[in-house]
Short mmCIF file of C-alpha atoms in Angstrom, two decimals:
data_model
loop_
_atom_site.label_atom_id
_atom_site.label_comp_id
_atom_site.label_asym_id
_atom_site.label_seq_id
_atom_site.Cartn_x
_atom_site.Cartn_y
_atom_site.Cartn_z
CA MET R 1 0.13 41.65 6.78
CA VAL R 2 -2.24 43.34 9.79
CA PHE R 3 1.52 43.67 11.27
CA LEU R 4 3.35 45.74 8.46
CA VAL R 5 -0.20 47.54 8.27
CA TYR R 6 -0.04 48.55 11.62
CA ILE R 7 4.24 49.45 10.95
CA LEU R 8 2.62 51.52 8.34
CA ARG R 9 -0.35 52.86 9.31
CA VAL R 10 1.80 57.14 10.34
CA PRO R 11 2.67 56.71 6.72
CA PHE R 12 -0.64 56.41 5.84
CA ARG R 13 -2.04 59.58 7.65
CA TYR R 14 1.25 61.42 5.28
CA SER R 15 -0.30 60.59 3.06
CA ASP R 16 -3.53 61.32 3.89
CA ASN R 17 -2.55 64.63 4.45
CA LEU R 18 -0.71 65.29 1.33
CA THR R 19 -3.14 63.81 -1.16
CA ALA R 20 -5.90 65.68 0.92
CA ALA R 21 -6.00 68.71 -0.67
CA PRO R 22 -7.34 68.47 -4.35
CA GLY R 23 -10.89 68.11 -3.21
CA PRO R 24 -14.22 67.95 -0.32
CA ALA R 25 -15.35 64.36 -2.02
CA MET R 26 -11.01 62.89 -1.93
CA PHE R 27 -10.97 64.67 2.10
CA GLY R 28 -13.95 63.02 3.15
CA THR R 29 -12.57 59.46 2.02
CA GLU R 30 -9.19 60.13 3.04
CA SER R 31 -9.58 61.47 5.74
CA SER R 32 -12.13 58.74 7.73
CA LEU R 33 -9.65 56.12 6.34
CA SER R 34 -6.65 57.73 8.85
CA MET R 35 -9.44 58.33 11.29
CA PHE R 36 -9.78 54.01 11.17
CA LEU R 37 -6.27 53.33 11.24
CA ASN R 38 -5.67 56.08 13.78
CA THR R 39 -8.15 54.37 16.70
CA LEU R 40 -6.37 50.52 15.91
CA THR R 41 -4.67 49.56 19.30
CA PRO R 42 -1.89 47.45 19.01
CA LYS R 43 -3.45 45.19 21.05
CA PHE R 44 -5.89 44.94 17.69
CA TYR R 45 -3.32 43.76 15.45
CA VAL R 46 -1.85 41.29 17.86
CA ALA R 47 -5.70 40.02 18.40
CA LEU R 48 -5.91 39.85 14.59
CA THR R 49 -2.71 38.08 14.00
CA GLY R 50 -3.14 35.52 16.88
CA THR R 51 -6.64 34.81 15.00
CA SER R 52 -5.17 34.59 11.28
CA SER R 53 -2.64 32.28 13.35
CA LEU R 54 -5.04 30.34 15.14
CA ILE R 55 -7.03 29.70 11.34
CA SER R 56 -3.70 28.70 10.01
CA GLY R 57 -3.29 27.11 12.40
CA LEU R 58 -6.70 24.62 12.32
CA ILE R 59 -5.92 24.28 8.30
CA LEU R 60 -2.59 22.97 9.12
CA ILE R 61 -4.03 20.31 11.43
CA PHE R 62 -7.22 19.90 8.70
CA GLU R 63 -5.01 19.00 5.39
CA TRP R 64 -2.76 16.57 7.15
CA TRP R 65 -5.37 14.43 8.55
CA TYR R 66 -7.11 14.35 4.88
CA PHE R 67 -3.29 13.57 3.71
CA ARG R 68 -2.65 11.31 5.76
CA LYS R 69 -5.92 9.24 5.05
CA TYR R 70 -6.21 10.39 1.25
CA GLY R 71 -2.74 10.80 -0.04
CA THR R 72 -3.66 13.78 -1.04
CA SER R 73 -3.61 18.21 -0.88
CA PHE R 74 -7.54 18.45 0.09
CA ILE R 75 -7.32 22.57 -1.54
CA GLU R 76 -5.06 20.81 -4.08
CA GLN R 77 -8.08 18.09 -5.55
CA VAL R 78 -10.64 21.13 -5.09
CA SER R 79 -8.59 23.13 -7.34
CA VAL R 80 -8.38 20.81 -10.05
CA SER R 81 -11.27 18.95 -9.41
CA HIS R 82 -13.57 21.81 -9.47
CA LEU R 83 -11.26 25.56 -10.29
CA ARG R 84 -10.07 24.15 -12.71
CA PRO R 85 -13.00 23.76 -15.14
CA LEU R 86 -14.92 27.19 -13.74
CA LEU R 87 -11.53 28.82 -15.17
CA GLY R 88 -11.47 27.28 -18.59
CA GLY R 89 -11.05 23.98 -18.10
CA VAL R 90 -11.44 20.83 -20.72
CA ASP R 91 -15.13 20.21 -21.92
CA ASN R 92 -16.35 16.86 -20.59
CA SER R 93 -19.23 16.82 -23.66
CA SER R 94 -15.98 16.89 -25.88
CA PRO R 95 -15.33 13.14 -27.51
CA THR R 96 -11.37 13.28 -26.60
CA ASN R 97 -13.16 13.55 -23.25
CA SER R 98 -15.33 11.31 -23.70
CA SER R 99 -12.38 8.71 -24.51
CA THR R 100 -10.35 10.40 -21.67
CA SER R 101 -12.85 9.47 -19.25
CA ASN R 102 -13.11 5.98 -20.83
CA GLY R 103 -10.01 5.74 -20.63
CA ASP R 104 -10.33 6.35 -16.67
CA ALA R 105 -12.49 4.44 -15.57
CA ASP R 106 -10.69 0.99 -17.17
CA SER R 107 -7.49 1.73 -15.17
CA ASN R 108 -9.67 2.33 -12.52
CA ARG R 109 -11.28 -1.17 -12.95
CA GLN R 110 -7.53 -2.37 -13.64
CA SER R 111 -6.68 -0.70 -9.91
CA VAL R 112 -10.30 -2.25 -7.85
CA SER R 113 -9.03 -5.73 -9.87
CA GLU R 114 -5.83 -5.55 -8.91
CA CYS R 115 -6.20 -4.53 -4.90
CA LYS R 116 -8.61 -8.08 -4.53
CA VAL R 117 -7.39 -9.65 -1.39
CA TRP R 118 -5.83 -13.42 -2.03
CA ARG R 119 -5.68 -16.79 0.09
CA ASN R 120 -1.82 -16.70 0.92
CA PRO R 121 -0.59 -20.23 -1.25
CA LEU R 122 2.10 -20.47 1.08
CA ASN R 123 0.53 -19.13 4.71
CA LEU R 124 1.31 -21.51 7.69
CA PHE R 125 -0.75 -23.25 10.06
CA ARG R 126 -2.61 -21.63 12.57
CA GLY R 127 -2.28 -23.11 15.66
CA ALA R 128 1.80 -25.49 15.08
CA GLU R 129 2.58 -21.67 13.79
CA TYR R 130 1.27 -18.65 14.51
CA ASN R 131 0.11 -19.46 18.03
CA ARG R 132 4.16 -20.69 19.29
CA TYR R 133 4.72 -17.19 17.91
CA THR R 134 2.37 -15.46 20.00
CA TRP R 135 2.96 -17.79 22.86
CA VAL R 136 6.37 -17.19 22.36
CA THR R 137 6.24 -13.61 21.94
CA GLY R 138 3.18 -11.81 23.21
CA ARG R 139 1.85 -10.62 19.90
CA GLU R 140 -1.09 -10.89 17.60
CA PRO R 141 0.45 -11.88 14.00
CA LEU R 142 -2.97 -12.02 12.55
CA THR R 143 -5.27 -8.70 12.15
CA TYR R 144 -8.83 -9.05 12.37
CA TYR R 145 -9.18 -8.34 8.99
CA ASP R 146 -7.42 -11.12 8.21
CA MET R 147 -8.75 -13.61 9.94
CA ASN R 148 -12.40 -12.78 8.99
CA LEU R 149 -11.28 -12.80 5.58
CA SER R 150 -10.10 -16.81 6.38
CA ALA R 151 -13.58 -17.57 7.99
CA GLN R 152 -15.30 -15.88 4.89
CA ASP R 153 -12.92 -17.85 2.89
CA HIS R 154 -13.90 -21.59 5.02
CA GLN R 155 -17.35 -20.30 4.48
CA THR R 156 -17.27 -20.81 0.93
CA PHE R 157 -15.55 -23.15 0.29
CA PHE R 158 -16.40 -25.97 2.94
CA THR R 159 -20.07 -25.57 2.83
CA CYS R 160 -23.32 -25.79 0.47
CA ASP R 161 -26.86 -25.19 0.94
CA SER R 162 -27.95 -28.78 1.43
CA ASP R 163 -25.60 -29.03 5.01
CA HIS R 164 -28.70 -29.44 7.13
CA LEU R 165 -29.12 -32.60 5.69
CA ARG R 166 -26.22 -33.71 7.58
CA PRO R 167 -25.53 -33.10 11.10
CA ALA R 168 -22.08 -33.15 11.12
CA ASP R 169 -21.89 -30.43 8.70
CA ALA R 170 -24.84 -28.56 10.06
CA ILE R 171 -22.67 -28.41 13.15
CA MET R 172 -19.34 -27.03 11.27
CA GLN R 173 -21.27 -24.59 9.60
CA LYS R 174 -22.11 -23.06 12.25
CA ALA R 175 -18.32 -23.31 13.88
CA TRP R 176 -16.62 -21.49 10.79
CA ARG R 177 -18.87 -18.77 11.38
CA GLU R 178 -17.73 -19.28 15.23
CA ARG R 179 -15.42 -16.48 16.00
CA ASN R 180 -14.09 -17.52 19.41
CA PRO R 181 -11.62 -20.50 18.74
CA GLN R 182 -12.10 -22.36 21.45
CA ALA R 183 -15.97 -23.27 20.35
CA ARG R 184 -14.94 -23.64 17.36
CA ILE R 185 -12.59 -26.49 18.13
CA SER R 186 -15.45 -27.92 19.98
CA ALA R 187 -17.61 -27.36 17.73
CA ALA R 188 -15.43 -29.94 15.45
CA HIS R 189 -15.00 -32.47 18.20
CA GLU R 190 -18.64 -32.70 18.40
CA ALA R 191 -19.29 -33.37 14.96
CA LEU R 192 -16.88 -36.37 14.98
CA GLU R 193 -18.78 -37.98 17.83
CA LEU R 194 -21.60 -37.68 15.18
CA GLU R 195 -19.17 -39.43 12.11
CA ASP R 196 -16.13 -38.37 10.98
CA CYS R 197 -16.38 -35.48 8.97
CA ALA R 198 -13.06 -34.42 6.49
CA THR R 199 -14.10 -30.22 7.16
CA ALA R 200 -13.86 -30.91 11.30
CA TYR R 201 -10.35 -32.58 11.42
CA ILE R 202 -9.59 -29.30 8.88
CA LEU R 203 -10.47 -27.21 11.32
CA LEU R 204 -7.88 -29.20 14.65
CA ALA R 205 -5.16 -29.60 12.24
CA GLU R 206 -5.38 -26.21 11.58
CA GLU R 207 -6.53 -24.92 14.88
CA GLU R 208 -6.04 -27.07 17.40
CA ALA R 209 -2.92 -28.83 16.86
CA THR R 210 0.53 -27.53 18.16
CA THR R 211 2.80 -29.30 15.74
CA ILE R 212 3.51 -30.24 11.83
CA VAL R 213 3.40 -33.59 12.95
CA GLU R 214 -0.32 -33.46 14.66
CA ALA R 215 -1.84 -31.73 12.18
CA GLU R 216 -0.06 -33.79 9.29
CA LYS R 217 -2.05 -36.41 10.92
CA LEU R 218 -5.51 -35.69 11.23
CA PHE R 219 -5.46 -34.11 7.52
CA LYS R 220 -4.35 -38.32 6.98
CA GLN R 221 -7.53 -38.79 8.26
CA ALA R 222 -9.85 -36.50 6.33
CA VAL R 223 -8.31 -37.36 3.01
CA LYS R 224 -10.45 -40.45 4.62
CA ALA R 225 -13.14 -38.90 5.02
CA GLY R 226 -12.98 -36.56 1.64
CA GLU R 227 -12.56 -38.96 -0.29
CA GLY R 228 -15.62 -40.70 0.28
CA CYS R 229 -18.17 -38.04 0.23
CA TYR R 230 -16.17 -37.07 -2.83
CA ARG R 231 -16.94 -40.18 -4.98
CA ARG R 232 -20.39 -40.61 -3.56
CA SER R 233 -21.25 -36.85 -4.66
CA GLN R 234 -19.23 -37.48 -7.72
CA GLN R 235 -21.84 -40.29 -8.66
CA LEU R 236 -25.21 -37.69 -8.26
CA GLN R 237 -23.70 -35.07 -9.33
CA HIS R 238 -25.62 -34.60 -12.64
CA HIS R 239 -28.70 -35.31 -10.76
CA GLY R 240 -29.83 -31.96 -9.42
CA ALA R 241 -28.12 -28.40 -8.46
CA GLN R 242 -28.22 -29.68 -4.73
CA TYR R 243 -26.23 -32.24 -5.76
CA GLU R 244 -24.01 -30.21 -7.66
CA ALA R 245 -23.26 -27.76 -4.71
CA GLN R 246 -22.27 -30.79 -2.80
CA HIS R 247 -20.50 -32.44 -4.98
CA ARG R 248 -18.46 -29.38 -5.17
CA ARG R 249 -17.83 -29.03 -1.70
CA ASP R 250 -16.29 -31.69 -2.12
CA THR R 251 -13.52 -31.26 -4.48
CA ASN R 252 -12.77 -28.08 -2.18
CA VAL R 253 -12.43 -29.85 0.24
CA LEU R 254 -10.02 -33.08 -0.80
CA VAL R 255 -7.99 -30.28 -2.37
CA TYR R 256 -8.00 -28.35 -0.08
CA ILE R 257 -6.78 -31.21 2.54
CA LYS R 258 -4.56 -32.97 0.26
CA ARG R 259 -3.00 -29.39 -0.45
CA ARG R 260 -2.32 -29.51 3.38
CA LEU R 261 -0.95 -32.80 3.51
CA ALA R 262 1.49 -31.49 0.69
CA MET R 263 2.41 -28.43 2.83
CA CYS R 264 3.62 -30.28 5.82
CA SER R 265 5.56 -32.92 3.95
CA ARG R 266 7.61 -30.19 2.88
CA LYS R 267 7.74 -28.61 6.40
CA LEU R 268 8.90 -32.12 8.14
CA GLY R 269 11.97 -32.01 5.06
CA ARG R 270 9.76 -34.22 2.69
CA THR R 271 10.56 -32.60 -0.14
CA ARG R 272 10.65 -34.46 -2.86
CA GLU R 273 7.56 -36.38 -1.32
CA ALA R 274 5.21 -32.74 -1.44
CA VAL R 275 6.35 -32.25 -5.43
CA LYS R 276 5.00 -35.89 -5.71
CA MET R 277 1.48 -35.49 -4.30
CA MET R 278 1.52 -31.75 -5.59
CA ARG R 279 1.98 -32.93 -9.55
CA ASP R 280 -0.79 -35.86 -8.82
CA LEU R 281 -3.22 -33.30 -7.53
CA MET R 282 -2.48 -30.50 -10.04
CA LYS R 283 -3.18 -32.81 -12.45
CA GLU R 284 -6.12 -34.36 -10.65
CA PHE R 285 -7.28 -31.07 -10.12
CA PRO R 286 -6.14 -28.70 -13.60
CA LEU R 287 -8.71 -26.42 -12.96
CA LEU R 288 -8.35 -25.43 -9.70
CA SER R 289 -6.24 -22.64 -10.44
CA MET R 290 -7.64 -20.56 -7.41
CA PHE R 291 -5.15 -22.28 -5.03
CA ASN R 292 -2.24 -21.22 -6.74
CA ILE R 293 -0.77 -24.65 -5.94
CA HIS R 294 1.83 -24.00 -8.71
CA GLU R 295 3.53 -21.35 -6.12
CA ASN R 296 3.40 -24.43 -3.57
CA LEU R 297 4.97 -26.10 -6.05
CA LEU R 298 7.75 -23.42 -7.52
CA GLU R 299 8.87 -23.36 -3.82
CA SER R 300 9.49 -26.60 -3.19
CA LEU R 301 12.00 -27.23 -6.80
CA LEU R 302 14.16 -24.46 -5.27
CA GLU R 303 14.55 -25.81 -2.32
CA LEU R 304 15.54 -29.03 -4.10
CA GLN R 305 17.65 -27.12 -6.62
CA ASN R 306 15.76 -28.45 -9.13
CA TYR R 307 15.94 -25.08 -12.13
CA ALA R 308 15.55 -27.31 -14.96
CA ASP R 309 11.71 -27.91 -13.58
CA VAL R 310 11.12 -25.01 -11.97
CA GLN R 311 12.01 -23.33 -15.78
CA ALA R 312 9.07 -25.82 -16.88
CA VAL R 313 7.14 -24.90 -14.54
CA LEU R 314 7.31 -20.92 -16.00
CA ALA R 315 7.05 -21.74 -18.58
CA LYS R 316 3.46 -22.69 -18.47
CA TYR R 317 2.92 -20.41 -16.13
CA ASP R 318 4.66 -17.76 -16.79
CA ASP R 319 2.47 -15.54 -19.92
CA ILE R 320 1.37 -12.73 -20.38
CA SER R 321 -2.65 -14.02 -20.48
CA LEU R 322 -2.59 -15.67 -17.03
CA PRO R 323 -2.31 -13.05 -13.59
CA LYS R 324 1.25 -12.53 -12.17
CA SER R 325 2.37 -12.94 -8.65
CA ALA R 326 5.74 -12.09 -7.10
CA THR R 327 6.76 -15.40 -6.64
CA ILE R 328 6.39 -15.95 -10.98
CA CYS R 329 8.14 -12.57 -11.25
CA TYR R 330 10.42 -12.49 -8.90
CA THR R 331 11.64 -17.14 -9.55
CA ALA R 332 12.42 -15.73 -13.36
CA ALA R 333 14.59 -13.22 -12.29
CA LEU R 334 16.32 -15.73 -10.23
CA LEU R 335 16.47 -17.71 -12.73
CA LYS R 336 18.11 -15.83 -14.86
CA ALA R 337 20.28 -14.23 -12.76
CA ARG R 338 21.88 -17.99 -11.33
CA ALA R 339 22.79 -17.82 -15.31
CA VAL R 340 25.45 -14.86 -14.17
CA SER R 341 25.85 -14.03 -10.54
CA ASP R 342 28.19 -15.68 -10.61
CA LYS R 343 31.26 -13.94 -11.82
CA PHE R 344 28.95 -10.39 -12.33
CA SER R 345 30.66 -7.74 -11.19
CA PRO R 346 29.56 -4.18 -11.06
CA GLU R 347 32.97 -2.15 -12.58
CA ALA R 348 33.35 -4.87 -15.08
CA ALA R 349 30.12 -4.12 -15.74
CA SER R 350 31.28 -0.66 -16.19
CA ARG R 351 34.03 -1.32 -18.41
CA ARG R 352 32.81 -3.49 -20.69
CA GLY R 353 29.40 -3.05 -20.62
CA LEU R 354 26.93 -5.56 -20.17
CA SER R 355 26.55 -8.71 -21.31
CA THR R 356 23.52 -10.81 -23.34
CA ALA R 357 22.90 -12.13 -20.71
CA GLU R 358 23.21 -9.40 -18.29
CA MET R 359 20.70 -7.58 -20.22
CA ASN R 360 18.40 -10.15 -19.30
CA ALA R 361 19.06 -11.20 -16.21
CA VAL R 362 18.94 -7.27 -15.06
CA GLU R 363 15.66 -7.20 -17.08
CA ALA R 364 13.78 -9.71 -15.49
CA ILE R 365 15.08 -7.59 -11.93
CA HIS R 366 13.78 -4.77 -13.75
CA ARG R 367 10.66 -6.34 -14.07
CA ALA R 368 10.29 -8.65 -11.42
CA VAL R 369 11.00 -5.04 -9.35
CA GLU R 370 8.54 -3.21 -11.27
CA PHE R 371 5.28 -5.97 -10.20
CA ASN R 372 6.13 -5.48 -6.58
CA PRO R 373 9.10 -2.76 -5.92
CA HIS R 374 8.61 -4.41 -1.94
CA VAL R 375 10.50 -7.24 -2.49
CA PRO R 376 14.03 -5.98 -2.95
CA LYS R 377 14.39 -4.59 0.78
CA TYR R 378 13.12 -7.52 1.78
CA LEU R 379 15.06 -9.86 0.35
CA LEU R 380 18.67 -7.87 1.13
CA GLU R 381 17.70 -7.71 4.49
CA MET R 382 17.02 -4.14 4.84
CA LYS R 383 13.92 -4.02 6.29
CA SER R 384 12.94 -6.77 8.61
CA LEU R 385 10.78 -9.99 8.14
CA ILE R 386 7.14 -10.94 10.57
CA LEU R 387 5.25 -13.70 10.22
CA PRO R 388 3.67 -14.19 6.34
CA PRO R 389 -0.63 -13.47 6.59
CA GLU R 390 -3.03 -15.10 5.45
CA HIS R 391 -4.41 -13.24 2.65
CA ILE R 392 -2.14 -10.92 0.01
CA LEU R 393 -2.74 -8.18 -2.16
CA LYS R 394 -0.98 -8.85 -5.05
CA ARG R 395 2.23 -5.95 -5.88
CA GLY R 396 1.55 -4.58 -2.10
CA ASP R 397 3.36 -5.04 1.03
CA SER R 398 1.59 -8.14 2.25
CA GLU R 399 2.86 -10.06 -0.83
CA ALA R 400 6.66 -8.97 -0.65
CA ILE R 401 6.54 -10.61 2.82
CA ALA R 402 4.84 -13.76 2.03
CA TYR R 403 7.52 -13.79 -0.61
CA ALA R 404 10.48 -12.98 1.05
CA PHE R 405 9.57 -15.53 4.03
CA PHE R 406 9.88 -18.85 2.47
CA HIS R 407 12.32 -17.75 -0.81
CA LEU R 408 14.80 -15.97 1.27
CA GLN R 409 16.57 -19.10 1.18
CA HIS R 410 16.86 -19.77 -2.41
CA TRP R 411 18.08 -16.59 -3.00
CA LYS R 412 20.27 -16.76 0.14
CA ARG R 413 21.50 -20.17 -2.30
CA VAL R 414 22.40 -18.99 -6.05
CA GLU R 415 25.94 -17.76 -5.68
CA GLY R 416 26.01 -13.82 -6.69
CA ALA R 417 22.14 -13.46 -7.22
CA LEU R 418 21.43 -11.23 -3.90
CA ASN R 419 24.50 -9.16 -5.11
CA LEU R 420 23.03 -9.04 -9.01
CA LEU R 421 20.49 -7.91 -7.14
CA HIS R 422 21.98 -4.95 -4.59
CA CYS R 423 23.35 -3.64 -8.07
CA THR R 424 20.48 -3.07 -10.18
CA TRP R 425 16.84 -3.63 -8.72
CA GLU R 426 16.45 0.70 -8.18
CA GLY R 427 17.13 1.33 -11.49
CA THR R 428 13.49 0.24 -11.99
CA PHE R 429 12.43 3.84 -11.16
CA ARG R 430 14.30 5.22 -13.77
CA MET R 431 11.85 3.50 -15.84
CA ILE R 432 9.17 4.27 -14.31
CA PRO R 433 9.22 8.26 -13.32
CA TYR R 434 5.37 8.47 -12.36
CA PRO R 435 4.39 4.83 -10.98
CA LEU R 436 0.71 5.66 -10.73
CA GLU R 437 0.35 7.37 -14.02
CA LYS R 438 1.97 4.54 -16.37
CA GLY R 439 3.99 0.99 -15.70
CA HIS R 440 6.30 -0.09 -18.06
CA LEU R 441 5.67 -3.84 -18.15
CA PHE R 442 2.19 -3.90 -16.31
CA TYR R 443 -0.42 -1.30 -15.14
CA PRO R 444 0.32 1.69 -13.22
CA TYR R 445 1.18 1.13 -9.90
CA PRO R 446 -2.85 0.83 -7.61
CA ILE R 447 -2.51 3.48 -5.36
CA CYS R 448 -4.94 1.60 -2.68
CA THR R 449 -2.14 -1.45 -1.59
CA GLU R 450 -1.43 0.90 1.23
CA THR R 451 -4.76 0.69 2.94
CA ALA R 452 -5.59 -2.66 2.25
CA ASP R 453 -1.96 -3.71 3.84
CA ARG R 454 -2.58 -1.99 6.80
CA GLU R 455 -5.76 -4.13 7.38
CA LEU R 456 -4.04 -7.17 6.80
CA LEU R 457 -0.35 -7.08 8.36
CA PRO R 458 0.18 -5.87 12.02
CA THR R 459 0.76 -2.47 11.79
CA VAL R 460 1.71 -2.59 15.99
CA PHE R 461 5.09 -3.82 15.00
CA HIS R 462 5.22 -3.27 11.89
CA GLU R 463 5.72 -1.21 9.78
CA VAL R 464 3.53 -0.95 6.57
CA SER R 465 6.29 -0.72 3.37
CA VAL R 466 4.81 2.54 1.02
CA TYR R 467 5.78 2.66 -2.78
CA PRO R 468 6.44 5.56 -4.18
CA LYS R 469 6.74 7.56 -0.87
CA LYS R 470 4.65 10.31 -0.43
CA GLU R 471 6.37 13.65 0.21
CA LEU R 472 4.21 16.28 1.94
CA PRO R 473 1.54 18.70 -0.70
CA PHE R 474 3.67 22.68 -0.97
CA PHE R 475 0.19 23.81 0.44
CA ILE R 476 0.97 21.55 4.07
CA LEU R 477 4.50 23.11 3.73
CA PHE R 478 2.92 26.17 3.32
CA THR R 479 1.19 26.52 5.99
CA ALA R 480 3.01 25.02 8.63
CA GLY R 481 5.78 27.82 7.77
CA LEU R 482 3.14 30.76 7.13
CA CYS R 483 1.44 29.02 11.00
CA SER R 484 4.69 29.39 12.41
CA PHE R 485 5.71 32.57 10.80
CA THR R 486 2.54 34.21 12.51
CA ALA R 487 2.14 33.53 15.66
CA MET R 488 6.07 33.73 16.40
CA LEU R 489 5.62 37.68 15.40
CA ALA R 490 2.58 38.00 16.83
CA LEU R 491 4.37 37.12 20.44
CA LEU R 492 6.80 38.93 20.11
CA THR R 493 5.03 42.06 18.49
CA HIS R 494 3.31 42.02 21.81
CA GLN R 495 5.82 41.26 24.19
CA PHE R 496 8.28 43.61 22.28
CA PRO R 497 5.99 46.21 20.98
CA GLU R 498 8.85 49.26 20.32
CA LEU R 499 11.96 46.69 20.15
CA MET R 500 9.34 44.90 16.75
CA GLY R 501 8.98 48.74 15.88
CA VAL R 502 12.68 49.75 15.69
CA PHE R 503 13.06 46.34 14.06
CA ALA R 504 9.92 46.24 11.40
CA LYS R 505 11.58 50.06 9.97
CA ALA R 506 14.79 49.27 9.29
CA PHE R 507 13.44 46.07 7.44
CA LEU R 508 11.66 48.01 5.41
CA SER R 509 13.95 51.06 5.40
CA THR R 510 16.35 47.70 4.13
CA LEU R 511 13.77 46.39 1.40
CA PHE R 512 12.72 49.26 -0.23
CA ALA R 513 16.19 50.91 -0.21
CA PRO R 514 16.52 49.55 -4.27
CA LEU R 515 13.16 51.32 -4.77
CA ASN R 516 14.27 54.39 -3.43
CA PHE R 517 17.85 54.95 -5.33
CA ILE R 518 16.01 54.16 -8.78
CA MET R 519 13.33 57.44 -8.03
CA GLU R 520 16.04 58.84 -6.81
CA LYS R 521 18.36 58.50 -10.45
CA VAL R 522 14.54 59.01 -12.08
CA GLU R 523 13.96 62.70 -10.05
CA SER R 524 17.36 63.74 -11.71
CA ILE R 525 16.86 62.52 -15.45
CA LEU R 526 13.31 63.59 -16.04
CA PRO R 527 12.65 67.74 -15.41
CA SER R 528 10.96 68.86 -12.48
CA SER R 529 8.24 69.96 -14.80
CA LEU R 530 7.27 66.46 -15.98
CA TRP R 531 7.44 65.14 -12.98
CA HIS R 532 5.46 66.70 -11.08
CA GLN R 533 2.42 66.65 -13.83
CA LEU R 534 3.41 62.74 -12.47
CA THR R 535 2.82 62.99 -9.54
CA ARG R 536 -0.94 65.22 -10.06
CA ILE R 537 -2.12 62.57 -12.27
#
């Protein structure tokens, strides 16, 4: 705009001289405008253009930073949130708006609950697996945020207010709060010098043992100590709140030990033994669903290819009233795909249509993909896997990594299952064009998954999967183009003022050529007297 004003300053001067005749008042106003334009030098226009470029660049940088942090354009957000109500938006006091705001609040609460971070039921052993990865690659597979969440879990499950009554438990209470791994291990050894402490064995098995065999031996010692404490606290649990808290802590400790022992058996190849231990544990403590032992059981049963028992477990836990997970949804899809995948052909299906069994399998895959859209790329090996974190975010990239890390082998074992997944998984996105606003079988996809996954996953060597893919807002693209264009004009005008003047005049003459042609036609059609009267008006 500044550049055009500079080019048109001579025509402005001519128009001043033509329109100054009617009266002295108009002559004073127009001549002052002409004098102001004539006193402006080309350097002023170049400086003004450069200033506008600088301001556009600052707006671009701010918009880009705001978009990267919050996932939306600041200008669009201000326009929707503040300017639209001022320009006649919806009245917030109306009953319709009240119900809408209540619905938004409900969806926000649902989004917050879905963004809750959960303990990974199949998490690896820190000493025998995570640390060995670090020794080999030099990379840290766990983030500080993830390890801090584990420390909070340990303090919640393995400590209680009465720990000061038992010296070993008092030491372990401090050990779980230590940030230094060596300090934690030293405290565990110190506690074992006083008595057989189940939580001390847990810490050593998790962090000091360098192999699964060593961890299993320590967990077996922990079972003996844990069962003794559990029996004693069980007899005293009704004698007061303090004893009830002790019994709850001892129950958590015993369940944790037995579950990790079963996982050791599974890792060492004794899968049937692991299945029996998990089943016994679920029967003995049916109310402790927070450990999600059924997901460990499903993985072990798939390893045994015992699909009938897998279906029985799914019938119990894949219920509409129970929280879902990638393990539940994708295992259900795998079982349905197994019935048709060996004979499935996309060419044949396009000719004859899908059978009832194939339709059920495709619908199950769509359901699983809607719940967690990040999993297929890992199962189809379109994206590289890393070690799963100790905590996962349901429907997020962290859960997808944890699922694919343990279940990819089960999908490969079923002939044609990955081919069926490859042919059908992208069809889910046609059913939910706006996943952040409305889902098909589940709630809208939560917008907080990317932020939480960046805290849980090592972004140094892993690119976090984002769904849905964010497109750059129009204002960022427009500001970038405006900034670049004005900066280029300022530079060219400063370096080649005469050439740019010729170019601008040629461009404007070409631009206004249709208008001049129309004006000539109008002059030839209308009488000259009428045209003179119109120009005077």
